[in-house]
Amino acid sequence: MQLQERDKAVIWHPFTPLKQAPVPLPIVRGDGLYLIDEQGRRYMDAISSWWVNLHGHAHPYIARKLYEQAMTLEQVIFAGFTHLPAIELAERLLPLLPGSFSKIFYSDNGSTSTEVAIKMALQYWWNRSLHSDPPADASPSLKRTTILAFNNSYHGDTFGAMSVSDRSVFTMAFHDKLFDVLFIDTPSADNIVSLQQIIADKGQNIAAFIYEPLVQGAGGMKMYDVRLLDQLIAAAKQQAIICIADEVMTGFGRTGQLFASQHGQQQPDIICLSKGLTGGTMALGVTAAAQFIVDAFVSDNALKTFFHGHSFTANPLACAAALASLDLLQQETCRRNIDQLVTFNANFAQRLRTLQPGLPIKNVRHLGTILAFEITQGEDNYLNNLAATITARAMQKGLYIRPLGNTVYTMPPYCITLQELEWMADTIIEIIQDIKTPPVVPMA
Ligand SMILES: *Cc1c(COP(=O)(O)O)cnc(C)c1O
């Protein structure tokens, strides 16, 4: 039986309607920038397989490190035990992180990394409000419960992560089960003063502020100004609000800096990482916390323990992959590749803007290794059918992109060469030039 038929019989795919979705393409091999199907056709992975892959597929160095770790210790319970890969990864990550962090909490993916951050922040205030174990300033009024988040945000698919994410088609079926969140727009020159005012007015009840720094990924690669974010974080810190940077997508070089927060002056108190953490090879999440947060959990009172964990917390294979990815990321070659990609994007954006009068596109923008724009057809949302059409046309040409609704974006692995970048840009422009007749069918 063909793989596609076998798949259809038994598999339920993520973010994929069970009816009318295009049949999934079996991929049998990865080779650097390329995914290879059963017929040996090669597809340039221009979105890093959902933003995770940094150094290319089936990277021999990461593969070797994984193999060595698998032959040594593949998994061990992480309560009551520890191991070198987890310790070494924490030791190497902490000094690289934007801000002053003192401990790493491991989990399995991006959603759990934000879920952990939210729980940590809420329990920080709860712990501080417990009477039984004084600091002298403990009082019920210290217990803050509101979370501040951005409209159009995406922090994952578990319930806490969904709650702090935009109310959208992703979350619609669960709205009555999601906790209330104070949502504000991302900052602009027009609204910054009113946003600061909201924080000043409501700050006494706000436990934490969670944000995707500079780029809202799943929300459509929306970008906003670093100085305005700085002002919001500063306003939040003035109210002692815990600032949580969700760098699950932006981490590990995507914005040109190692972390997006490094573009600004104000640093978070908690940072969430996943996706590129292992170079995109293994599932792993990290939530790093500043000392003052950790301190609120250090107590003789067992109730102040952070009662959270996963079977595969700090899986040694995943930690080994993350260490190998860091090795590659810290090589001079990788730095040069990222710089090349950043420069290329500036030129590609300029080229698109020059072509824009004749192309059905708008809002060309870029930050670091990410470039995005909208196609001016149909509605500006995730259900815009253009996405499937563009993906299909690109695949015919050997390019893999997966627009978010009518938002086309590129975010390739750093190993992409200049020649490959130029082919990618030419191919995308060709595809957009071909969109003459509107293929948009309204969805029910
Ligand atoms: C992808 C993503 C998540 C969720 O990560 P998963 O590993 O898919 O659960 C959370 N936050 C941001 C910013 C993301 O891009």
Coordinates of C-alpha atoms in Angstrom, one line a residue, residues 18-427:
L18 CA -9.9 15.8 8.2
K19 CA -11.9 16.5 5.1
Q20 CA -10.7 18.2 1.9
A21 CA -7.1 18.7 3.1
P22 CA -4.5 18.0 0.4
V23 CA -3.0 14.5 1.0
P24 CA 0.2 14.8 3.0
L25 CA 3.5 14.3 1.1
P26 CA 5.6 11.4 2.4
I27 CA 9.2 12.7 3.1
V28 CA 11.7 9.9 3.2
R29 CA 14.9 11.9 3.8
G30 CA 16.3 15.2 4.8
D31 CA 19.5 16.6 3.3
G32 CA 20.6 20.0 4.6
L33 CA 18.3 22.6 3.2
Y34 CA 16.2 20.0 1.4
L35 CA 13.4 17.6 2.1
I36 CA 13.3 14.6 -0.3
D37 CA 10.2 12.6 -1.3
E38 CA 9.7 9.0 -2.4
Q39 CA 10.4 9.9 -6.0
G40 CA 13.7 11.6 -5.0
R41 CA 12.3 15.1 -5.7
R42 CA 13.9 17.8 -3.5
Y43 CA 12.1 20.6 -1.8
M44 CA 13.9 23.6 -0.4
D45 CA 12.6 24.0 3.2
A46 CA 12.3 27.8 3.3
I47 CA 10.4 27.8 6.6
S48 CA 12.7 25.5 8.5
S49 CA 10.0 22.9 9.0
W50 CA 7.8 25.1 11.2
W51 CA 10.6 27.4 12.3
V52 CA 12.6 24.7 14.1
N53 CA 15.5 23.8 11.9
L54 CA 18.6 25.9 12.2
H55 CA 21.5 24.0 10.5
G56 CA 19.8 21.9 7.9
H57 CA 18.2 18.4 8.0
A58 CA 20.0 15.3 9.1
H59 CA 23.0 17.3 10.2
P60 CA 25.9 14.8 10.6
Y61 CA 27.4 16.5 13.7
I62 CA 24.1 16.6 15.6
A63 CA 23.3 13.0 14.5
R64 CA 26.7 11.8 15.8
K65 CA 26.2 13.6 19.2
L66 CA 22.7 12.0 19.4
Y67 CA 24.0 8.6 18.6
E68 CA 26.7 8.9 21.2
Q69 CA 24.2 10.0 23.8
A70 CA 21.8 7.2 22.9
M71 CA 24.5 4.7 23.5
T72 CA 25.3 6.2 26.9
L73 CA 22.1 7.3 28.6
E74 CA 18.8 7.8 26.6
Q75 CA 16.5 8.8 29.5
V76 CA 16.3 9.0 33.2
I77 CA 13.7 10.3 35.6
F78 CA 14.7 13.9 36.4
A79 CA 13.3 14.1 39.9
G80 CA 15.9 12.8 42.3
F81 CA 18.4 12.3 39.5
T82 CA 20.4 14.6 37.2
H83 CA 22.8 14.2 34.3
L84 CA 25.6 15.9 32.5
P85 CA 23.8 17.0 29.3
A86 CA 21.1 18.8 31.3
I87 CA 23.7 20.5 33.6
E88 CA 26.0 21.4 30.8
L89 CA 23.2 22.8 28.6
A90 CA 21.9 25.0 31.5
E91 CA 25.5 26.2 32.3
R92 CA 26.0 27.1 28.6
L93 CA 22.6 28.7 28.1
L94 CA 22.3 30.9 31.2
P95 CA 25.2 33.3 30.3
L96 CA 23.9 33.6 26.7
L97 CA 20.4 34.6 27.7
P98 CA 19.2 38.2 27.4
G99 CA 19.0 39.4 31.0
S100 CA 20.0 37.9 34.3
F101 CA 18.7 34.4 34.8
S102 CA 19.6 32.0 37.5
K103 CA 17.8 28.7 36.8
I104 CA 16.6 26.6 33.9
F105 CA 13.4 24.6 34.1
Y106 CA 13.1 21.9 31.3
S107 CA 10.0 20.7 29.6
D108 CA 9.0 19.2 26.2
N109 CA 8.0 21.9 23.7
G110 CA 7.1 25.5 23.2
S111 CA 3.6 25.2 24.7
T112 CA 4.9 23.6 27.9
S113 CA 7.7 26.3 28.1
T114 CA 5.0 29.1 28.2
E115 CA 2.7 27.0 30.3
V116 CA 5.5 26.6 32.9
A117 CA 6.3 30.4 32.7
I118 CA 2.6 31.3 33.4
K119 CA 2.4 28.9 36.3
M120 CA 5.7 30.0 37.7
A121 CA 4.6 33.7 37.6
L122 CA 1.2 33.0 39.2
Q123 CA 2.7 30.8 41.9
Y124 CA 5.4 33.4 42.5
W125 CA 2.6 35.8 43.7
W126 CA 0.7 33.0 45.5
N127 CA 3.8 31.9 47.3
R128 CA 4.5 35.5 48.4
S129 CA 1.0 35.8 49.7
L130 CA 1.2 32.7 52.0
H131 CA 1.0 33.8 55.6
S132 CA 2.6 30.7 57.1
D133 CA 6.1 31.6 56.0
P134 CA 6.8 35.2 56.4
P135 CA 8.7 37.6 54.8
A136 CA 7.2 40.5 56.8
D137 CA 5.7 42.0 53.7
A138 CA 3.5 39.0 52.9
S139 CA -0.1 39.9 52.7
P140 CA -3.1 38.7 50.6
S141 CA -2.9 41.9 48.6
L142 CA 0.3 40.5 47.2
K143 CA -1.5 37.8 45.4
R144 CA -1.9 38.9 41.8
T145 CA -3.8 36.9 39.3
T146 CA -4.2 38.8 36.1
I147 CA -2.0 38.1 33.0
L148 CA -1.3 40.8 30.5
A149 CA -0.9 39.7 26.9
F150 CA -1.0 41.0 23.3
N151 CA -3.9 40.8 20.9
N152 CA -2.9 38.6 18.0
S153 CA -0.4 36.6 20.1
Y154 CA 0.3 32.9 19.9
H155 CA 1.9 31.1 22.9
G156 CA 0.9 27.5 22.2
D157 CA -2.0 25.0 22.3
T158 CA -2.3 23.8 25.8
F159 CA -5.0 25.5 28.0
G160 CA -2.8 28.0 29.8
A161 CA -1.0 28.8 26.6
M162 CA -4.2 29.1 24.7
S163 CA -5.7 31.4 27.4
V164 CA -2.9 33.9 26.9
S165 CA -3.1 33.6 23.1
D166 CA -5.4 35.6 20.9
R167 CA -9.0 34.5 20.8
S168 CA -9.0 33.2 17.2
V169 CA -10.1 30.3 15.0
F170 CA -7.4 28.2 16.8
T171 CA -9.1 28.6 20.2
M172 CA -12.8 29.2 19.3
A173 CA -14.1 25.9 20.5
F174 CA -12.7 26.5 23.9
H175 CA -13.4 30.1 24.7
D176 CA -15.7 29.4 27.7
K177 CA -12.9 27.3 29.2
L178 CA -10.0 29.8 28.9
F179 CA -9.1 32.1 31.8
D180 CA -9.6 35.8 31.5
V181 CA -6.6 37.8 30.3
L182 CA -6.0 41.5 29.9
F183 CA -5.3 41.9 26.2
I184 CA -3.7 45.0 24.7
D185 CA -2.6 45.8 21.2
T186 CA 1.1 45.6 20.3
P187 CA 2.6 49.1 20.8
S188 CA 2.6 51.8 18.1
A189 CA 3.4 55.5 18.2
D190 CA -0.4 56.1 18.4
N191 CA -1.3 53.9 21.3
I192 CA 1.9 53.7 23.5
V193 CA 0.7 56.4 25.9
S194 CA -2.7 54.7 26.5
L195 CA -1.0 51.3 26.9
Q196 CA 1.3 52.7 29.5
Q197 CA -1.7 54.2 31.2
I198 CA -3.5 50.8 31.3
I199 CA -0.4 49.2 32.9
A200 CA -0.2 52.0 35.5
D201 CA -3.9 51.8 36.3
K202 CA -4.2 48.0 36.6
G203 CA -0.6 47.0 37.4
Q204 CA -1.3 46.2 41.1
N205 CA -3.3 43.2 39.9
I206 CA -1.1 42.1 37.1
A207 CA 1.0 39.1 37.9
A208 CA 2.8 38.8 34.5
F209 CA 3.1 40.2 31.1
I210 CA 3.8 37.7 28.3
Y211 CA 4.9 38.8 24.9
E212 CA 6.5 37.6 21.7
P213 CA 9.3 40.1 21.4
L214 CA 9.3 42.1 18.1
V215 CA 7.6 39.4 15.9
Q216 CA 4.2 37.8 16.5
G217 CA 4.8 34.5 14.6
A218 CA 1.7 32.4 14.2
G219 CA -0.3 35.6 14.3
G220 CA 1.0 36.4 10.9
M221 CA 4.7 37.4 11.3
K222 CA 3.5 40.8 12.6
M223 CA 6.5 43.0 13.6
Y224 CA 6.6 45.9 16.0
D225 CA 9.0 48.5 17.3
V226 CA 11.7 47.5 19.8
R227 CA 11.8 51.0 21.5
L228 CA 8.1 50.8 22.1
L229 CA 8.4 47.3 23.6
D230 CA 11.1 48.7 25.8
Q231 CA 8.7 51.3 27.1
L232 CA 6.0 48.8 27.8
I233 CA 8.4 46.5 29.7
A234 CA 9.7 49.4 31.6
A235 CA 6.1 50.4 32.6
A236 CA 5.4 46.8 33.6
K237 CA 8.6 46.6 35.7
Q238 CA 7.7 49.8 37.5
Q239 CA 4.6 47.9 38.7
A240 CA 6.7 44.8 39.6
I241 CA 5.0 42.8 36.9
I242 CA 6.9 39.7 35.9
C243 CA 7.9 40.1 32.2
I244 CA 7.9 36.8 30.2
A245 CA 9.5 36.8 26.8
D246 CA 8.2 34.0 24.6
E247 CA 11.2 33.5 22.4
V248 CA 10.1 30.1 21.3
M249 CA 10.2 31.3 17.7
T250 CA 12.5 34.3 17.9
G251 CA 15.3 32.6 19.8
F252 CA 18.6 31.3 18.5
G253 CA 19.3 33.8 15.8
R254 CA 16.1 34.2 14.0
T255 CA 16.0 38.0 14.4
G256 CA 19.6 38.5 13.6
Q257 CA 20.6 38.6 17.3
L258 CA 20.9 35.4 19.3
F259 CA 17.6 36.4 21.1
A260 CA 15.1 39.1 20.0
S261 CA 15.2 40.6 23.4
Q262 CA 18.8 41.7 22.8
H263 CA 17.6 44.3 20.3
G264 CA 16.2 46.3 23.2
Q265 CA 17.4 47.7 26.5
Q266 CA 14.8 46.1 28.8
Q267 CA 15.2 42.4 29.5
P268 CA 12.6 39.8 30.6
D269 CA 12.4 38.1 34.0
I270 CA 11.4 34.8 32.4
I271 CA 12.3 33.5 29.0
C272 CA 10.7 30.6 27.1
L273 CA 12.6 28.7 24.4
S274 CA 12.0 25.7 22.2
K275 CA 11.9 25.3 18.4
G276 CA 15.5 26.1 17.4
L277 CA 16.8 25.0 20.8
T278 CA 17.8 21.6 19.6
G279 CA 18.5 22.9 16.1
G280 CA 15.1 21.4 15.3
T281 CA 16.0 17.8 15.9
M282 CA 14.4 16.9 19.2
A283 CA 11.5 18.2 21.2
L284 CA 12.7 20.2 24.2
G285 CA 11.5 23.3 26.0
V286 CA 13.3 25.6 28.4
T287 CA 11.9 28.2 30.8
A288 CA 14.6 30.3 32.5
A289 CA 13.8 32.3 35.6
A290 CA 15.5 35.3 37.3
Q291 CA 16.8 34.9 40.8
F292 CA 14.0 36.9 42.5
I293 CA 11.4 34.4 41.1
V294 CA 13.4 31.4 42.2
D295 CA 13.8 32.9 45.6
A296 CA 10.0 32.9 46.1
F297 CA 10.1 29.1 45.8
V298 CA 12.9 28.5 48.3
S299 CA 11.1 27.7 51.5
D300 CA 10.6 25.2 54.3
N301 CA 7.0 25.3 53.4
A302 CA 6.5 22.3 51.0
L303 CA 3.4 24.1 49.6
K304 CA 5.7 26.5 47.9
T305 CA 7.2 23.8 45.7
F306 CA 6.7 24.2 42.0
F307 CA 4.6 21.0 41.4
H308 CA 5.2 20.7 37.7
G309 CA 7.0 18.1 35.6
H310 CA 6.9 15.9 32.6
S311 CA 7.9 12.2 32.0
F312 CA 10.6 13.4 29.6
T313 CA 11.8 16.5 31.5
A314 CA 15.4 17.2 30.4
N315 CA 15.6 14.1 28.2
P316 CA 19.3 13.5 27.7
L317 CA 19.0 13.0 24.0
A318 CA 17.2 16.3 23.6
C319 CA 19.8 18.0 25.8
A320 CA 22.6 16.5 23.7
A321 CA 21.0 17.7 20.5
A322 CA 20.7 21.2 22.0
L323 CA 24.4 21.2 23.0
A324 CA 25.4 20.1 19.5
S325 CA 23.2 22.8 18.0
L326 CA 24.8 25.4 20.2
D327 CA 28.2 24.2 19.1
L328 CA 27.2 24.8 15.5
L329 CA 25.5 28.1 16.3
Q330 CA 28.6 29.5 18.0
Q331 CA 30.9 28.7 15.0
E332 CA 32.1 31.6 13.0
T333 CA 30.6 30.0 9.8
C334 CA 27.1 30.1 11.3
R335 CA 27.5 33.8 12.4
R336 CA 28.5 34.6 8.8
N337 CA 25.6 32.7 7.3
I338 CA 23.2 34.5 9.6
D339 CA 24.7 37.9 8.6
Q340 CA 24.4 37.0 5.0
L341 CA 20.8 36.0 5.4
V342 CA 20.0 39.3 7.2
T343 CA 21.6 41.3 4.4
F344 CA 19.9 39.3 1.8
N345 CA 16.5 39.9 3.4
A346 CA 17.0 43.7 3.4
N347 CA 17.7 43.5 -0.4
F348 CA 14.8 41.1 -1.0
A349 CA 12.5 43.4 0.9
Q350 CA 13.7 46.3 -1.2
R351 CA 13.2 44.4 -4.4
L352 CA 9.6 43.4 -3.4
R353 CA 8.8 47.0 -2.6
T354 CA 10.1 48.1 -5.9
L355 CA 8.0 45.5 -7.7
Q356 CA 5.0 46.2 -5.5
P357 CA 3.1 48.5 -7.8
G358 CA 2.8 45.5 -10.2
L359 CA 2.5 42.7 -7.7
P360 CA -0.5 42.0 -5.5
I361 CA 1.4 42.4 -2.2
K362 CA 1.5 44.8 0.7
N363 CA 3.3 45.3 4.1
V364 CA 6.7 44.0 3.1
R365 CA 8.7 43.7 6.3
H366 CA 11.7 41.9 7.6
L367 CA 13.7 41.4 10.8
G368 CA 16.9 39.3 10.8
T369 CA 16.3 36.0 9.0
I370 CA 12.5 36.5 8.8
L371 CA 10.8 38.2 5.9
A372 CA 7.0 38.5 5.4
F373 CA 4.3 40.3 3.3
E374 CA 0.6 40.0 2.6
I375 CA -1.0 39.0 -0.6
T376 CA -3.8 41.5 -1.4
Q377 CA -6.4 39.0 -2.2
G378 CA -9.2 37.8 0.0
E379 CA -9.3 38.5 3.7
D380 CA -6.4 39.1 6.0
N381 CA -6.7 36.0 8.1
Y382 CA -5.6 32.4 8.6
L383 CA -8.5 30.9 6.7
N384 CA -7.7 32.7 3.5
N385 CA -7.5 29.8 0.9
L386 CA -4.6 31.4 -0.9
A387 CA -2.2 29.6 1.4
A388 CA -3.0 26.2 0.0
T389 CA -2.7 27.4 -3.5
I390 CA 0.6 29.1 -3.0
T391 CA 2.0 26.1 -1.2
A392 CA 0.9 23.8 -4.0
R393 CA 2.4 26.0 -6.7
A394 CA 5.7 26.4 -4.8
M395 CA 6.0 22.7 -4.3
Q396 CA 5.7 22.1 -8.0
K397 CA 8.7 24.3 -8.3
G398 CA 10.6 22.5 -5.6
L399 CA 10.1 25.2 -2.9
Y400 CA 8.4 24.6 0.4
I401 CA 6.7 27.6 1.9
R402 CA 3.5 27.5 4.0
P403 CA 1.8 30.9 4.1
L404 CA -0.3 31.8 7.2
G405 CA -3.5 32.7 5.4
N406 CA -2.5 35.4 3.0
T407 CA 0.8 36.1 4.8
V408 CA 3.7 34.8 2.8
Y409 CA 7.0 34.5 4.8
T410 CA 10.4 33.0 4.6
M411 CA 12.5 31.7 7.5
P412 CA 15.1 29.3 6.1
P413 CA 17.8 27.3 7.9
Y414 CA 21.0 29.3 8.3
C415 CA 22.9 26.9 6.1
I416 CA 21.2 28.3 3.0
T417 CA 23.7 29.7 0.4
L418 CA 23.4 33.1 -1.4
Q419 CA 22.7 31.3 -4.6
E420 CA 19.9 29.3 -3.0
L421 CA 18.5 32.5 -1.5
E422 CA 18.4 34.1 -4.9
W423 CA 16.6 31.1 -6.4
M424 CA 14.1 31.2 -3.4
A425 CA 13.4 34.9 -4.0
D426 CA 13.0 34.5 -7.8
T427 CA 10.7 31.6 -7.3

